[in-house]
Structure formats: structure tokens, C-alpha cells
mmCIF file of C-alpha atoms in Angstrom:
data_model
loop_
_atom_site.group_PDB
_atom_site.id
_atom_site.type_symbol
_atom_site.label_atom_id
_atom_site.label_comp_id
_atom_site.label_asym_id
_atom_site.label_seq_id
_atom_site.Cartn_x
_atom_site.Cartn_y
_atom_site.Cartn_z
ATOM 1 C CA ARG A 6 13.189 -8.051 -11.791
ATOM 2 C CA LEU A 7 15.888 -7.264 -9.243
ATOM 3 C CA GLN A 8 18.106 -4.805 -11.037
ATOM 4 C CA GLU A 9 20.504 -4.337 -8.113
ATOM 5 C CA GLU A 10 21.084 -8.081 -7.714
ATOM 6 C CA TRP A 11 21.997 -8.425 -11.366
ATOM 7 C CA LYS A 12 24.654 -5.756 -10.895
ATOM 8 C CA GLN A 13 26.030 -7.341 -7.703
ATOM 9 C CA LEU A 14 26.309 -10.738 -9.408
ATOM 10 C CA ASN A 15 27.995 -9.178 -12.453
ATOM 11 C CA PHE A 16 25.284 -10.483 -14.749
ATOM 12 C CA HIS A 17 24.395 -8.597 -17.851
ATOM 13 C CA SER A 18 20.715 -7.749 -17.784
ATOM 14 C CA GLN A 19 18.631 -6.485 -20.625
ATOM 15 C CA LYS A 20 15.892 -4.110 -19.586
ATOM 16 C CA LEU A 21 12.733 -4.790 -21.519
ATOM 17 C CA GLU A 22 11.481 -1.409 -22.601
ATOM 18 C CA LEU A 23 7.928 -0.549 -23.529
ATOM 19 C CA PHE A 24 6.995 -1.537 -27.058
ATOM 20 C CA GLU A 25 6.889 1.137 -29.711
ATOM 21 C CA ILE A 26 3.394 1.520 -31.135
ATOM 22 C CA GLU A 27 4.195 -0.396 -34.339
ATOM 23 C CA GLU A 28 5.810 -3.235 -32.356
ATOM 24 C CA ALA A 29 2.809 -3.456 -30.036
ATOM 25 C CA ILE A 30 0.332 -3.616 -32.917
ATOM 26 C CA GLU A 31 2.381 -6.244 -34.747
ATOM 27 C CA TYR A 32 2.818 -8.282 -31.562
ATOM 28 C CA LEU A 33 -0.891 -8.249 -30.709
ATOM 29 C CA ILE A 34 -1.977 -9.238 -34.195
ATOM 30 C CA LYS A 35 0.500 -12.133 -34.312
ATOM 31 C CA ALA A 36 -0.082 -13.196 -30.697
ATOM 32 C CA VAL A 37 -3.867 -13.496 -30.954
ATOM 33 C CA GLY A 38 -3.317 -16.180 -33.575
ATOM 34 C CA GLY A 39 -5.281 -14.758 -36.454
ATOM 35 C CA LYS A 40 -8.529 -14.275 -34.483
ATOM 36 C CA ASN A 41 -8.571 -10.620 -35.348
ATOM 37 C CA THR A 42 -6.271 -8.575 -37.518
ATOM 38 C CA ASP A 43 -7.853 -5.169 -37.008
ATOM 39 C CA GLN A 44 -4.950 -2.767 -36.576
ATOM 40 C CA THR A 45 -7.179 -0.022 -35.164
ATOM 41 C CA HIS A 46 -8.327 -2.206 -32.265
ATOM 42 C CA ALA A 47 -4.779 -3.482 -31.731
ATOM 43 C CA LYS A 48 -3.580 0.127 -31.562
ATOM 44 C CA HIS A 49 -6.261 1.141 -29.049
ATOM 45 C CA LEU A 50 -5.607 -1.896 -26.858
ATOM 46 C CA ALA A 51 -1.855 -1.269 -26.941
ATOM 47 C CA GLU A 52 -2.488 2.337 -25.875
ATOM 48 C CA LYS A 53 -4.847 1.228 -23.083
ATOM 49 C CA LEU A 54 -2.170 -1.153 -21.759
ATOM 50 C CA GLY A 55 0.553 1.462 -22.046
ATOM 51 C CA TYR A 56 2.644 -0.641 -24.476
ATOM 52 C CA LEU A 57 3.741 -2.844 -21.556
ATOM 53 C CA PRO A 58 4.964 -6.190 -22.974
ATOM 54 C CA LEU A 59 3.672 -8.296 -20.061
ATOM 55 C CA ALA A 60 0.221 -6.701 -20.267
ATOM 56 C CA LEU A 61 0.077 -7.227 -24.022
ATOM 57 C CA LYS A 62 1.139 -10.855 -23.554
ATOM 58 C CA HIS A 63 -1.696 -11.472 -21.083
ATOM 59 C CA ALA A 64 -4.276 -9.699 -23.228
ATOM 60 C CA ALA A 65 -3.273 -11.750 -26.276
ATOM 61 C CA ALA A 66 -3.370 -14.992 -24.249
ATOM 62 C CA TYR A 67 -6.848 -14.159 -22.957
ATOM 63 C CA ILE A 68 -8.104 -13.435 -26.458
ATOM 64 C CA ARG A 69 -6.497 -16.600 -27.855
ATOM 65 C CA GLN A 70 -7.913 -18.809 -25.085
ATOM 66 C CA THR A 71 -11.421 -17.355 -25.076
ATOM 67 C CA PRO A 72 -13.324 -18.484 -28.185
ATOM 68 C CA SER A 73 -15.711 -15.532 -28.341
ATOM 69 C CA TYR A 74 -13.031 -12.869 -27.845
ATOM 70 C CA THR A 75 -11.483 -10.565 -30.409
ATOM 71 C CA LEU A 76 -9.280 -7.532 -29.923
ATOM 72 C CA LYS A 77 -12.380 -5.354 -30.160
ATOM 73 C CA LYS A 78 -14.361 -7.306 -27.566
ATOM 74 C CA TYR A 79 -11.414 -7.466 -25.161
ATOM 75 C CA LEU A 80 -10.938 -3.711 -25.463
ATOM 76 C CA GLU A 81 -14.651 -3.058 -24.880
ATOM 77 C CA GLU A 82 -14.761 -5.304 -21.806
ATOM 78 C CA PHE A 83 -11.318 -4.590 -20.383
ATOM 79 C CA THR A 84 -11.025 -4.874 -16.615
ATOM 80 C CA LEU A 85 -8.072 -5.578 -14.381
ATOM 81 C CA GLU A 86 -9.749 -8.825 -13.283
ATOM 82 C CA LYS A 87 -8.688 -10.311 -16.607
ATOM 83 C CA PHE A 88 -5.090 -10.031 -15.382
ATOM 84 C CA GLU A 89 -5.841 -12.229 -12.375
ATOM 85 C CA GLU A 90 -6.516 -15.304 -14.446
ATOM 86 C CA GLU A 91 -3.779 -17.834 -13.687
ATOM 87 C CA ASN A 92 -4.337 -19.897 -16.833
ATOM 88 C CA LEU A 93 -2.933 -17.065 -18.927
ATOM 89 C CA SER A 94 0.555 -17.685 -17.661
ATOM 90 C CA SER A 95 2.239 -21.041 -17.264
ATOM 91 C CA ASP A 96 4.346 -19.692 -14.397
ATOM 92 C CA GLY A 97 1.559 -17.825 -12.565
ATOM 93 C CA ASN A 98 3.156 -14.444 -13.214
ATOM 94 C CA THR A 99 0.106 -12.387 -13.970
ATOM 95 C CA ILE A 100 0.382 -8.627 -13.701
ATOM 96 C CA LEU A 101 -1.538 -8.441 -10.436
ATOM 97 C CA ASN A 102 0.450 -11.334 -8.946
ATOM 98 C CA THR A 103 3.716 -9.703 -9.971
ATOM 99 C CA TRP A 104 2.641 -6.408 -8.413
ATOM 100 C CA ASN A 105 1.461 -8.091 -5.194
ATOM 101 C CA LYS A 106 4.635 -10.177 -4.845
ATOM 102 C CA SER A 107 6.846 -7.152 -5.459
ATOM 103 C CA ILE A 108 5.031 -5.004 -2.891
ATOM 104 C CA LYS A 109 5.066 -7.834 -0.334
ATOM 105 C CA THR A 110 8.798 -8.354 -0.811
ATOM 106 C CA ILE A 111 9.525 -4.648 -0.407
ATOM 107 C CA LYS A 112 7.381 -4.583 2.751
ATOM 108 C CA ASP A 113 9.208 -7.663 4.070
ATOM 109 C CA LEU A 114 12.512 -5.854 3.496
ATOM 110 C CA GLY A 115 11.311 -3.275 6.015
ATOM 111 C CA TYR A 116 9.658 -0.687 3.796
ATOM 112 C CA PRO A 117 5.886 -0.890 4.289
ATOM 113 C CA GLU A 118 5.615 2.712 3.065
ATOM 114 C CA ALA A 119 6.307 1.563 -0.498
ATOM 115 C CA LYS A 120 2.658 0.729 -1.072
ATOM 116 C CA GLU A 121 1.590 4.055 0.415
ATOM 117 C CA VAL A 122 3.944 5.922 -1.909
ATOM 118 C CA LEU A 123 2.517 4.071 -4.919
ATOM 119 C CA GLU A 124 -1.026 4.787 -3.729
ATOM 120 C CA PHE A 125 -0.190 8.485 -3.322
ATOM 121 C CA LEU A 126 1.369 8.707 -6.788
ATOM 122 C CA SER A 127 -1.485 6.700 -8.319
ATOM 123 C CA ASN A 128 -3.931 9.388 -7.275
ATOM 124 C CA LEU A 129 -2.027 12.050 -9.179
ATOM 125 C CA GLU A 130 -2.232 12.848 -12.860
ATOM 126 C CA GLN A 131 0.053 10.809 -15.147
ATOM 127 C CA ALA A 132 3.174 12.990 -15.180
ATOM 128 C CA PRO A 133 6.732 13.101 -13.891
ATOM 129 C CA PHE A 134 6.705 13.419 -10.107
ATOM 130 C CA PRO A 135 9.445 15.641 -8.660
ATOM 131 C CA LEU A 136 11.477 14.085 -5.857
ATOM 132 C CA ASP A 137 10.657 17.115 -3.713
ATOM 133 C CA LEU A 138 6.927 16.334 -3.979
ATOM 134 C CA ILE A 139 7.483 12.792 -2.712
ATOM 135 C CA LYS A 140 9.775 13.952 0.097
ATOM 136 C CA GLN A 141 7.226 16.600 1.076
ATOM 137 C CA TRP A 142 4.552 13.889 1.232
ATOM 138 C CA PHE A 143 6.807 11.847 3.539
ATOM 139 C CA LYS A 144 7.483 14.912 5.679
ATOM 140 C CA ILE A 145 3.758 15.587 6.163
ATOM 141 C CA TYR A 146 2.327 12.060 6.410
ATOM 142 C CA LYS A 147 5.333 10.125 7.746
ATOM 143 C CA PRO A 148 7.278 12.712 9.789
ATOM 144 C CA GLU A 149 9.185 9.953 11.595
ATOM 145 C CA PHE A 150 10.853 8.952 8.332
ATOM 146 C CA THR A 151 14.007 10.619 7.173
ATOM 147 C CA ASN A 152 15.066 11.514 3.670
ATOM 148 C CA GLN A 153 17.187 8.348 3.779
ATOM 149 C CA ASN A 154 14.056 6.247 4.403
ATOM 150 C CA CYS A 155 12.343 7.958 1.492
ATOM 151 C CA ASP A 156 15.349 7.328 -0.764
ATOM 152 C CA ASN A 157 15.389 3.649 0.250
ATOM 153 C CA VAL A 158 11.680 3.210 -0.510
ATOM 154 C CA LEU A 159 12.097 4.835 -3.918
ATOM 155 C CA ARG A 160 15.191 2.730 -4.660
ATOM 156 C CA HIS A 161 13.315 -0.497 -3.862
ATOM 157 C CA LEU A 162 10.331 0.540 -5.977
ATOM 158 C CA GLN A 163 12.720 1.170 -8.862
ATOM 159 C CA ASN A 164 14.580 -2.071 -8.237
ATOM 160 C CA TYR A 165 11.295 -3.966 -8.651
ATOM 161 C CA SER A 166 10.402 -1.938 -11.757
ATOM 162 C CA LEU A 167 7.353 -0.369 -10.144
ATOM 163 C CA LEU A 168 8.749 3.134 -10.520
ATOM 164 C CA GLU A 169 11.123 4.701 -13.028
ATOM 165 C CA SER A 170 13.336 7.710 -12.476
ATOM 166 C CA ASN A 171 15.114 10.343 -14.466
ATOM 167 C CA GLU A 172 17.367 12.601 -12.383
ATOM 168 C CA ASP A 173 15.023 14.231 -9.838
ATOM 169 C CA SER A 174 11.738 13.007 -11.310
ATOM 170 C CA TYR A 175 9.883 9.733 -11.001
ATOM 171 C CA PHE A 176 7.449 8.107 -13.402
ATOM 172 C CA LEU A 177 4.712 5.602 -12.753
ATOM 173 C CA HIS A 178 3.487 3.529 -15.695
ATOM 174 C CA ASN A 179 -0.236 4.069 -16.270
ATOM 175 C CA LEU A 180 -0.934 0.354 -15.754
ATOM 176 C CA VAL A 181 0.977 0.379 -12.435
ATOM 177 C CA GLN A 182 -1.169 3.360 -11.462
ATOM 178 C CA GLU A 183 -4.316 1.477 -12.373
ATOM 179 C CA VAL A 184 -3.253 -1.746 -10.613
ATOM 180 C CA THR A 185 -2.293 0.234 -7.509
ATOM 181 C CA SER A 186 -5.719 1.884 -7.436
ATOM 182 C CA TYR A 187 -7.462 -1.466 -8.040
#
């Protein structure tokens, strides 16, 4: 998850992008182990989870491990609590655990504002967030912080894949928004 460390160690890293819709549907149908092959429900669940591979992995594991569950039932009863279940991941890396560990690490690095920035962005509509909007938020609610502090917080959030950027705009995955608001 630490993009900057990979670069410093001269390791080649492969960023795992969001699944395309067809990939997500195919993955879900295969990963649930034949319990349900309804492409419509797979499509809706993939959309709900924002095509995030880790989220799809956990949803499929939950469905596979819960005898009464199908894609349809999981979609109907979806809650973030399902992502807290440790037995879905052999290494304990559930989505909520990953988020909590990442935020804690960023705080421990000296940037407790990272969580506040995510909370602020999570309350906005799903859209690109201009850098100026984030800096203005810092200026109003954290006047003691400089633009350099803001840049450092944003860099760490990106380094832990909690925030994406494109020039002067930032993007928050819908599932990160939902987990942050949880």
C-alpha cells in the first residue's frame, strides 16, 4: 500500500485499478462458487461496491461462507458491518481494518488531520474535489496549518490509497466515503 516506499526501494509496483464492469461481474460469479449466477445482481453489487477488488473479494467470501446467502440476498442486506468479519480474510485485512490501520499510521506519522480531511470530503457529493477547496477548508478550520501541512496530509492519504489525485483535483472512492462516514 505504500506507494512512496516502493519507489524508494526501486521495486516495481503494479497498481490494482478498479475492475471494469464486465470484470467485476465475471469475478463475482466465479468467486461465489456457483451459488448464484445472476448477472443482474452481480452487476448491482459491483456498482454498490464501486468495482473495488478488495470489496468484491470480501463480498464473494461472505456469500460463499454463508449457506443462506446469494448475490441477491447480500445486496439486499448490505451493511458495512459485513466487512468487519475477520473470517473473510486469512490475513485479517478486511476493508474496515485496512482503513483503520492506514488512518492510524498516518496519524502516528504526525498528521492527525488526515481523518478530518477524509471526514470533510466524505460529507460532500461524489465528485472531483479541487485542491483549493481542501486548502480553504484547512485555512478556515485549521488556521495554524500551512499549505505545506495540507500538502503533506494529502500526500499521505494518496500514499495509503485513501485518496486519488489528478492534477489539482482529488477523488475519494465511494466506498472510502462510506467507510469514513461509518
